[in-house]
Amino acid sequence: MALAGVVASLLAIYNNPPYGLHLLLPILAMTLSSMLTGWRCTLAAQVLLWLGLILLCATHHIPLAEMIVVAIVTAVVAFAVQRDNNPLLGAFGLHQTTENEVLRSLLSAVPVVLLDKQGRISRASKACADIFGIPQSATVGQSFGDLVPGFDYSKQAAPSVPSGQVESGRANWHAMRPDQSSPIPVDLWLDHTPQGPLIRLVDLTPRHAADAQARELHSQLNKVWRLNSLGEMAATLAHELNQPLGAAAAYLHAAQEDMKAAGPLGESALRTTDLAKAQMLRGGQIIRRMRELLTMEMRALEKERVSRIVDDVLPILTLTGQDRNIVISTEIEMPDVVRMDRIQVQQALVNLVRNAVEASPNNSSVVITGKVISDRSYEIGVEDSGPGIAPDQVDSVFQPMTSTKSGGMGLGLSVTRTIVESHGGTLRVGVSRWGGARFSFNLTTAKQEAEE
Ligand code: ADP
């Protein structure tokens, strides 16, 4: 069909000399220009050509039918080769996009604004509008100083100001957003163009995020380093303290022998020294376990009664709350036999109760609870009526070296968590019955284990 049309057109041109031959040149010119322009220009050229052909037919008695064939074939060829649709151009890599369009699409990805003499935006790229959080069309006419507070056209972009980075005088320029969400820190670079001052914005958010990450990493490393030093210190302390504690226990023992020999007179002193000896031995055990914990050594877990291990430490715990009239009570459900390293779990309890007492108001209560959760699991909890833990602090309080207390080391909860995890449990924090904090962890029930 197309071939027949082309042949018919050529015949029409050939049959109408000299007009037919004269027509060849504008048809060729139009075809070429169609190849280089889009469909709009092609359509406009076609309309003009058709008008020319009609005029030619009217004034020179050329058969209208032949000219219509020429016009239709020309139109088909022109639209087929026009730039937006031309497979030939595509084959030569010249398809559709001109250099200008490439430049335009590149520029739309770069955050730039063009200002007028009043410092208002006359053009802004899409990337720039995205930084300001407004549609591209809404940027035009806005004062750049309103979007980047502190920017003064006469001082920072007037023709007398040299091109280059625009000094902010403060930490950074900030691009404001209409929803007042956190402003975006930016660097500004000025270039003078014939159309006016061109300002390129560099979004500093990724750089700031990387800086923050580096700082966080540094502080974590610092903590690890301090923890390692603490570990070494605890190991040395354990070694050094064991000697005097052992010697003191031996002296106490010798003194007890003398007291026994003294008869009824020495009995009361004997009981007191017995208590002192037990506490001294406990101190030695704590230091030894601490060293085991820091070197992650774990002893076999023994069957223990929760009520018994709580009763053992209750006198010491009661002392911590005595001067502020804080009563420490227990609510332990039976059966309460669980598997544990007694000294370590007692250490965990002491840490939790000490924190609870420190957080509680005067004349209040702290409760140690023991609850049967299932055949396999037993929960130990410590509840207080202090301010509790804010939801956004729930993770951070467990981080070592995190403390809100003036003399706090921030180690209690992290050591407690390590103890609980070494027993296969999880240390959790929730809300107590009085709206304060409730720390709890689970241990494995011993009875069930024995049955398995
Ligand atoms: P430290 O007691 O040395 O500060 P911890 O690791 O034991 O270290 O506690 C870390 C932080 O957790 C405390 O500084 C405190 O802010 C918070 N915290 C711990 N227990 C409680 C509690 N029962 N109520 C309120 N805040 C607590």
Short mmCIF file of N, CA and C in Angstrom, two decimals, residues 294-432:
data_model
loop_
_atom_site.label_atom_id
_atom_site.label_comp_id
_atom_site.label_asym_id
_atom_site.label_seq_id
_atom_site.Cartn_x
_atom_site.Cartn_y
_atom_site.Cartn_z
N LEU A 294 32.67 -12.08 84.29
CA LEU A 294 33.38 -11.24 83.34
C LEU A 294 34.17 -12.08 82.34
N THR A 295 34.63 -13.24 82.75
CA THR A 295 35.33 -14.09 81.80
C THR A 295 34.36 -15.11 81.20
N MET A 296 33.05 -14.89 81.49
CA MET A 296 31.97 -15.72 80.95
C MET A 296 32.10 -17.20 81.32
N GLU A 297 32.72 -17.45 82.46
CA GLU A 297 32.75 -18.84 82.91
C GLU A 297 31.43 -19.11 83.61
N MET A 298 30.89 -20.29 83.46
CA MET A 298 29.59 -20.58 84.06
C MET A 298 29.69 -21.88 84.85
N ARG A 299 29.22 -21.84 86.09
CA ARG A 299 29.20 -23.08 86.86
C ARG A 299 27.92 -23.84 86.55
N ALA A 300 27.89 -25.12 86.92
CA ALA A 300 26.66 -25.88 86.71
C ALA A 300 25.56 -25.28 87.58
N LEU A 301 24.34 -25.23 87.04
CA LEU A 301 23.24 -24.64 87.81
C LEU A 301 22.71 -25.67 88.81
N GLU A 302 22.45 -25.16 90.02
CA GLU A 302 21.98 -26.06 91.09
C GLU A 302 20.48 -25.85 91.31
N LYS A 303 19.83 -26.86 91.94
CA LYS A 303 18.43 -26.69 92.35
C LYS A 303 18.41 -25.79 93.58
N GLU A 304 17.62 -24.73 93.56
CA GLU A 304 17.55 -23.83 94.73
C GLU A 304 16.09 -23.40 94.91
N ARG A 305 15.73 -23.06 96.16
CA ARG A 305 14.39 -22.51 96.42
C ARG A 305 14.51 -20.98 96.32
N VAL A 306 13.61 -20.38 95.57
CA VAL A 306 13.66 -18.92 95.42
C VAL A 306 13.46 -18.25 96.78
N SER A 307 12.48 -18.77 97.58
CA SER A 307 12.20 -18.15 98.89
C SER A 307 13.46 -18.16 99.76
N ARG A 308 14.25 -19.23 99.65
CA ARG A 308 15.44 -19.38 100.48
C ARG A 308 16.52 -18.35 100.08
N ILE A 309 16.76 -18.26 98.76
CA ILE A 309 17.84 -17.34 98.35
C ILE A 309 17.44 -15.88 98.59
N VAL A 310 16.09 -15.60 98.52
CA VAL A 310 15.63 -14.24 98.81
C VAL A 310 15.81 -13.96 100.30
N ASP A 311 15.40 -14.93 101.14
CA ASP A 311 15.54 -14.74 102.60
C ASP A 311 16.99 -14.49 103.00
N ASP A 312 17.92 -15.18 102.31
CA ASP A 312 19.34 -15.02 102.62
C ASP A 312 19.81 -13.57 102.49
N VAL A 313 19.32 -12.90 101.41
CA VAL A 313 19.81 -11.53 101.17
C VAL A 313 18.89 -10.46 101.73
N LEU A 314 17.70 -10.88 102.23
CA LEU A 314 16.72 -9.89 102.69
C LEU A 314 17.27 -8.94 103.77
N PRO A 315 18.05 -9.46 104.76
CA PRO A 315 18.57 -8.53 105.78
C PRO A 315 19.42 -7.43 105.16
N ILE A 316 20.25 -7.79 104.18
CA ILE A 316 21.10 -6.75 103.55
C ILE A 316 20.21 -5.79 102.76
N LEU A 317 19.20 -6.35 102.02
CA LEU A 317 18.33 -5.50 101.21
C LEU A 317 17.55 -4.54 102.11
N THR A 318 17.06 -5.06 103.24
CA THR A 318 16.27 -4.22 104.15
C THR A 318 17.10 -3.01 104.61
N LEU A 319 18.38 -3.25 104.83
CA LEU A 319 19.26 -2.15 105.27
C LEU A 319 19.28 -1.01 104.25
N THR A 320 19.23 -1.37 102.91
CA THR A 320 19.35 -0.33 101.88
C THR A 320 18.17 0.66 101.92
N GLY A 321 16.98 0.18 102.39
CA GLY A 321 15.83 1.08 102.38
C GLY A 321 15.50 1.66 103.74
N GLN A 322 16.24 1.22 104.77
CA GLN A 322 15.86 1.55 106.15
C GLN A 322 15.82 3.05 106.43
N ASP A 323 16.90 3.78 106.03
CA ASP A 323 16.96 5.19 106.42
C ASP A 323 15.89 6.04 105.72
N ARG A 324 15.27 5.54 104.62
CA ARG A 324 14.19 6.32 103.98
C ARG A 324 12.83 5.67 104.21
N ASN A 325 12.80 4.76 105.16
CA ASN A 325 11.56 4.06 105.51
C ASN A 325 10.91 3.39 104.29
N ILE A 326 11.72 2.70 103.51
CA ILE A 326 11.19 1.94 102.37
C ILE A 326 11.16 0.47 102.79
N VAL A 327 9.94 -0.09 102.77
CA VAL A 327 9.77 -1.47 103.24
C VAL A 327 9.96 -2.42 102.07
N ILE A 328 10.79 -3.46 102.31
CA ILE A 328 10.99 -4.45 101.25
C ILE A 328 10.27 -5.73 101.65
N SER A 329 9.26 -6.11 100.86
CA SER A 329 8.50 -7.31 101.21
C SER A 329 8.59 -8.34 100.09
N THR A 330 8.11 -9.56 100.37
CA THR A 330 8.18 -10.62 99.36
C THR A 330 6.82 -11.25 99.14
N GLU A 331 6.57 -11.68 97.90
CA GLU A 331 5.35 -12.44 97.58
C GLU A 331 5.80 -13.60 96.71
N ILE A 332 6.14 -14.72 97.33
CA ILE A 332 6.75 -15.84 96.60
C ILE A 332 5.75 -16.99 96.48
N GLU A 333 5.39 -17.34 95.26
CA GLU A 333 4.45 -18.46 95.05
C GLU A 333 5.20 -19.79 95.10
N MET A 334 4.50 -20.84 95.54
CA MET A 334 5.07 -22.19 95.58
C MET A 334 4.50 -22.99 94.41
N PRO A 335 5.13 -24.01 93.89
CA PRO A 335 6.47 -24.48 94.20
C PRO A 335 7.52 -23.55 93.59
N ASP A 336 8.62 -23.37 94.33
CA ASP A 336 9.58 -22.34 93.91
C ASP A 336 11.00 -22.90 93.70
N VAL A 337 11.08 -24.19 93.36
CA VAL A 337 12.41 -24.78 93.15
C VAL A 337 12.84 -24.57 91.69
N VAL A 338 13.94 -23.86 91.52
CA VAL A 338 14.40 -23.55 90.14
C VAL A 338 15.90 -23.87 90.04
N ARG A 339 16.40 -23.86 88.80
CA ARG A 339 17.84 -24.11 88.59
C ARG A 339 18.54 -22.76 88.49
N MET A 340 19.60 -22.60 89.26
CA MET A 340 20.30 -21.31 89.22
C MET A 340 21.69 -21.41 89.84
N ASP A 341 22.50 -20.40 89.55
CA ASP A 341 23.73 -20.17 90.30
C ASP A 341 23.32 -19.19 91.40
N ARG A 342 23.23 -19.70 92.64
CA ARG A 342 22.64 -18.93 93.73
C ARG A 342 23.29 -17.55 93.89
N ILE A 343 24.61 -17.53 93.95
CA ILE A 343 25.30 -16.26 94.21
C ILE A 343 25.00 -15.25 93.09
N GLN A 344 24.99 -15.75 91.84
CA GLN A 344 24.75 -14.81 90.73
C GLN A 344 23.33 -14.27 90.77
N VAL A 345 22.34 -15.15 91.02
CA VAL A 345 20.94 -14.67 91.05
C VAL A 345 20.75 -13.72 92.24
N GLN A 346 21.40 -14.03 93.37
CA GLN A 346 21.31 -13.10 94.51
C GLN A 346 21.91 -11.74 94.12
N GLN A 347 23.01 -11.79 93.37
CA GLN A 347 23.64 -10.53 92.92
C GLN A 347 22.68 -9.74 92.03
N ALA A 348 21.97 -10.47 91.12
CA ALA A 348 20.99 -9.83 90.23
C ALA A 348 19.89 -9.18 91.06
N LEU A 349 19.40 -9.92 92.09
CA LEU A 349 18.33 -9.40 92.95
C LEU A 349 18.78 -8.15 93.71
N VAL A 350 20.01 -8.21 94.23
CA VAL A 350 20.54 -7.06 94.98
C VAL A 350 20.58 -5.84 94.05
N ASN A 351 21.05 -6.03 92.81
CA ASN A 351 21.11 -4.90 91.85
C ASN A 351 19.73 -4.31 91.61
N LEU A 352 18.74 -5.21 91.35
CA LEU A 352 17.39 -4.73 91.01
C LEU A 352 16.74 -4.03 92.20
N VAL A 353 16.90 -4.62 93.41
CA VAL A 353 16.26 -4.02 94.61
C VAL A 353 16.95 -2.69 94.94
N ARG A 354 18.28 -2.64 94.79
CA ARG A 354 18.98 -1.38 95.09
C ARG A 354 18.48 -0.27 94.16
N ASN A 355 18.34 -0.58 92.85
CA ASN A 355 17.80 0.40 91.90
C ASN A 355 16.38 0.82 92.28
N ALA A 356 15.55 -0.20 92.68
CA ALA A 356 14.16 0.09 93.02
C ALA A 356 14.10 1.02 94.23
N VAL A 357 14.93 0.76 95.23
CA VAL A 357 14.95 1.59 96.44
C VAL A 357 15.39 3.01 96.06
N GLU A 358 16.43 3.10 95.23
CA GLU A 358 16.93 4.44 94.85
C GLU A 358 15.89 5.24 94.07
N ALA A 359 15.02 4.51 93.31
CA ALA A 359 14.02 5.23 92.49
C ALA A 359 12.75 5.54 93.29
N SER A 360 12.56 4.87 94.44
CA SER A 360 11.29 5.00 95.17
C SER A 360 11.25 6.24 96.06
N PRO A 361 10.04 6.79 96.29
CA PRO A 361 9.91 7.91 97.23
C PRO A 361 10.02 7.37 98.67
N ASN A 362 10.28 8.28 99.60
CA ASN A 362 10.34 7.88 101.01
C ASN A 362 9.01 7.24 101.42
N ASN A 363 9.04 6.40 102.45
CA ASN A 363 7.85 5.75 103.02
C ASN A 363 7.06 4.95 101.98
N SER A 364 7.74 4.26 101.11
CA SER A 364 7.00 3.46 100.12
C SER A 364 7.45 2.00 100.22
N SER A 365 6.97 1.18 99.28
CA SER A 365 7.29 -0.25 99.35
C SER A 365 7.97 -0.72 98.07
N VAL A 366 8.82 -1.73 98.24
CA VAL A 366 9.39 -2.45 97.10
C VAL A 366 9.04 -3.91 97.34
N VAL A 367 8.52 -4.57 96.29
CA VAL A 367 8.12 -5.97 96.47
C VAL A 367 8.93 -6.88 95.55
N ILE A 368 9.43 -7.99 96.16
CA ILE A 368 10.09 -9.03 95.37
C ILE A 368 9.04 -10.11 95.15
N THR A 369 8.73 -10.40 93.88
CA THR A 369 7.69 -11.39 93.60
C THR A 369 8.30 -12.65 93.00
N GLY A 370 7.64 -13.78 93.26
CA GLY A 370 8.00 -15.05 92.64
C GLY A 370 6.72 -15.66 92.12
N LYS A 371 6.68 -16.01 90.82
CA LYS A 371 5.40 -16.43 90.25
C LYS A 371 5.61 -17.67 89.39
N VAL A 372 4.73 -18.67 89.61
CA VAL A 372 4.80 -19.86 88.76
C VAL A 372 4.15 -19.50 87.42
N ILE A 373 4.93 -19.56 86.35
CA ILE A 373 4.38 -19.20 85.03
C ILE A 373 3.86 -20.44 84.33
N SER A 374 4.62 -21.53 84.40
CA SER A 374 4.19 -22.80 83.80
C SER A 374 4.96 -23.91 84.49
N ASP A 375 4.80 -25.13 83.98
CA ASP A 375 5.55 -26.26 84.55
C ASP A 375 7.05 -26.06 84.42
N ARG A 376 7.43 -25.29 83.40
CA ARG A 376 8.86 -25.15 83.10
C ARG A 376 9.45 -23.84 83.57
N SER A 377 8.58 -22.88 83.84
CA SER A 377 9.11 -21.53 84.00
C SER A 377 8.63 -20.85 85.28
N TYR A 378 9.57 -20.14 85.93
CA TYR A 378 9.26 -19.42 87.17
C TYR A 378 9.77 -17.99 87.01
N GLU A 379 8.91 -17.01 87.36
CA GLU A 379 9.31 -15.62 87.14
C GLU A 379 9.63 -14.92 88.47
N ILE A 380 10.81 -14.23 88.46
CA ILE A 380 11.17 -13.42 89.63
C ILE A 380 11.05 -11.95 89.21
N GLY A 381 10.41 -11.14 90.06
CA GLY A 381 10.22 -9.74 89.69
C GLY A 381 10.52 -8.82 90.87
N VAL A 382 10.83 -7.55 90.52
CA VAL A 382 11.04 -6.53 91.56
C VAL A 382 10.22 -5.32 91.14
N GLU A 383 9.30 -4.89 92.01
CA GLU A 383 8.40 -3.78 91.67
C GLU A 383 8.61 -2.59 92.60
N ASP A 384 8.52 -1.39 92.04
CA ASP A 384 8.64 -0.21 92.91
C ASP A 384 7.60 0.84 92.53
N SER A 385 7.56 1.94 93.30
CA SER A 385 6.58 2.99 93.00
C SER A 385 7.30 4.28 92.60
N GLY A 386 8.45 4.13 91.98
CA GLY A 386 9.21 5.29 91.48
C GLY A 386 8.63 5.80 90.17
N PRO A 387 9.41 6.59 89.43
CA PRO A 387 8.88 7.20 88.19
C PRO A 387 8.76 6.21 87.03
N GLY A 388 9.33 4.99 87.17
CA GLY A 388 9.27 4.02 86.07
C GLY A 388 10.28 4.36 84.98
N ILE A 389 10.25 3.56 83.92
CA ILE A 389 11.18 3.78 82.81
C ILE A 389 10.38 4.26 81.61
N ALA A 390 10.78 5.42 81.06
CA ALA A 390 10.06 5.96 79.90
C ALA A 390 10.22 5.00 78.72
N PRO A 391 9.16 4.86 77.87
CA PRO A 391 9.23 3.88 76.76
C PRO A 391 10.48 4.05 75.89
N ASP A 392 10.92 5.30 75.68
CA ASP A 392 12.09 5.48 74.80
C ASP A 392 13.41 5.17 75.52
N GLN A 393 13.34 4.87 76.83
CA GLN A 393 14.57 4.56 77.58
C GLN A 393 14.72 3.05 77.81
N VAL A 394 13.66 2.30 77.40
CA VAL A 394 13.62 0.88 77.74
C VAL A 394 14.88 0.13 77.27
N ASP A 395 15.38 0.48 76.07
CA ASP A 395 16.57 -0.24 75.58
C ASP A 395 17.84 0.33 76.19
N SER A 396 17.88 1.67 76.31
CA SER A 396 19.15 2.28 76.70
C SER A 396 19.53 2.00 78.16
N VAL A 397 18.55 1.78 79.06
CA VAL A 397 18.93 1.56 80.46
C VAL A 397 19.77 0.29 80.63
N PHE A 398 19.65 -0.64 79.68
CA PHE A 398 20.42 -1.88 79.80
C PHE A 398 21.84 -1.74 79.25
N GLN A 399 22.09 -0.61 78.55
CA GLN A 399 23.44 -0.43 78.00
C GLN A 399 24.42 -0.16 79.14
N PRO A 400 25.59 -0.82 79.09
CA PRO A 400 26.57 -0.55 80.15
C PRO A 400 26.99 0.90 80.12
N MET A 401 27.36 1.43 81.27
CA MET A 401 27.83 2.82 81.42
C MET A 401 26.73 3.84 81.15
N THR A 402 25.45 3.42 81.25
CA THR A 402 24.36 4.39 81.07
C THR A 402 23.74 4.60 82.44
N SER A 403 23.84 5.83 82.96
CA SER A 403 23.31 6.08 84.29
C SER A 403 22.74 7.49 84.36
N THR A 404 21.64 7.64 85.13
CA THR A 404 21.10 8.98 85.33
C THR A 404 21.47 9.46 86.74
N LYS A 405 22.25 8.63 87.46
CA LYS A 405 22.61 9.00 88.84
C LYS A 405 23.97 9.66 88.85
N SER A 406 24.12 10.64 89.76
CA SER A 406 25.37 11.40 89.76
C SER A 406 26.58 10.50 89.99
N GLY A 407 26.45 9.55 90.92
CA GLY A 407 27.61 8.69 91.18
C GLY A 407 27.47 7.32 90.54
N GLY A 408 26.46 7.15 89.66
CA GLY A 408 26.17 5.82 89.09
C GLY A 408 27.23 5.38 88.09
N MET A 409 27.51 4.06 88.08
CA MET A 409 28.45 3.50 87.11
C MET A 409 27.69 3.01 85.88
N GLY A 410 26.38 2.80 86.02
CA GLY A 410 25.60 2.30 84.88
C GLY A 410 25.96 0.86 84.54
N LEU A 411 26.33 0.08 85.56
CA LEU A 411 26.71 -1.31 85.29
C LEU A 411 25.68 -2.31 85.83
N GLY A 412 24.87 -1.87 86.83
CA GLY A 412 23.97 -2.79 87.53
C GLY A 412 23.06 -3.57 86.60
N LEU A 413 22.34 -2.85 85.73
CA LEU A 413 21.38 -3.54 84.86
C LEU A 413 22.09 -4.38 83.81
N SER A 414 23.24 -3.88 83.32
CA SER A 414 23.93 -4.65 82.28
C SER A 414 24.51 -5.94 82.86
N VAL A 415 25.05 -5.88 84.11
CA VAL A 415 25.55 -7.10 84.75
C VAL A 415 24.37 -8.04 85.04
N THR A 416 23.24 -7.46 85.52
CA THR A 416 22.07 -8.28 85.81
C THR A 416 21.58 -8.99 84.55
N ARG A 417 21.56 -8.24 83.45
CA ARG A 417 21.10 -8.86 82.20
C ARG A 417 22.03 -10.02 81.80
N THR A 418 23.36 -9.82 81.95
CA THR A 418 24.30 -10.89 81.60
C THR A 418 24.04 -12.11 82.47
N ILE A 419 23.78 -11.88 83.77
CA ILE A 419 23.50 -13.01 84.67
C ILE A 419 22.24 -13.75 84.21
N VAL A 420 21.16 -12.96 83.93
CA VAL A 420 19.89 -13.59 83.55
C VAL A 420 20.08 -14.37 82.24
N GLU A 421 20.79 -13.75 81.28
CA GLU A 421 20.97 -14.43 79.99
C GLU A 421 21.82 -15.68 80.13
N SER A 422 22.78 -15.65 81.06
CA SER A 422 23.60 -16.85 81.24
C SER A 422 22.78 -17.98 81.86
N HIS A 423 21.58 -17.64 82.39
CA HIS A 423 20.65 -18.67 82.90
C HIS A 423 19.60 -19.03 81.84
N GLY A 424 19.77 -18.49 80.63
CA GLY A 424 18.83 -18.79 79.53
C GLY A 424 17.57 -17.94 79.59
N GLY A 425 17.56 -16.88 80.41
CA GLY A 425 16.36 -16.04 80.53
C GLY A 425 16.53 -14.70 79.85
N THR A 426 15.51 -13.84 80.03
CA THR A 426 15.54 -12.49 79.46
C THR A 426 15.14 -11.52 80.56
N LEU A 427 15.91 -10.45 80.69
CA LEU A 427 15.55 -9.43 81.68
C LEU A 427 14.61 -8.42 81.01
N ARG A 428 13.41 -8.27 81.57
CA ARG A 428 12.41 -7.38 80.96
C ARG A 428 12.08 -6.25 81.93
N VAL A 429 11.58 -5.14 81.35
CA VAL A 429 11.11 -4.06 82.21
C VAL A 429 9.68 -3.71 81.80
N GLY A 430 8.85 -3.50 82.81
CA GLY A 430 7.45 -3.15 82.54
C GLY A 430 6.98 -2.15 83.59
N VAL A 431 5.66 -2.09 83.77
CA VAL A 431 5.09 -1.12 84.71
C VAL A 431 4.59 -1.86 85.95
N SER A 432 4.91 -1.34 87.13
CA SER A 432 4.52 -2.01 88.37
C SER A 432 3.06 -1.71 88.71
#
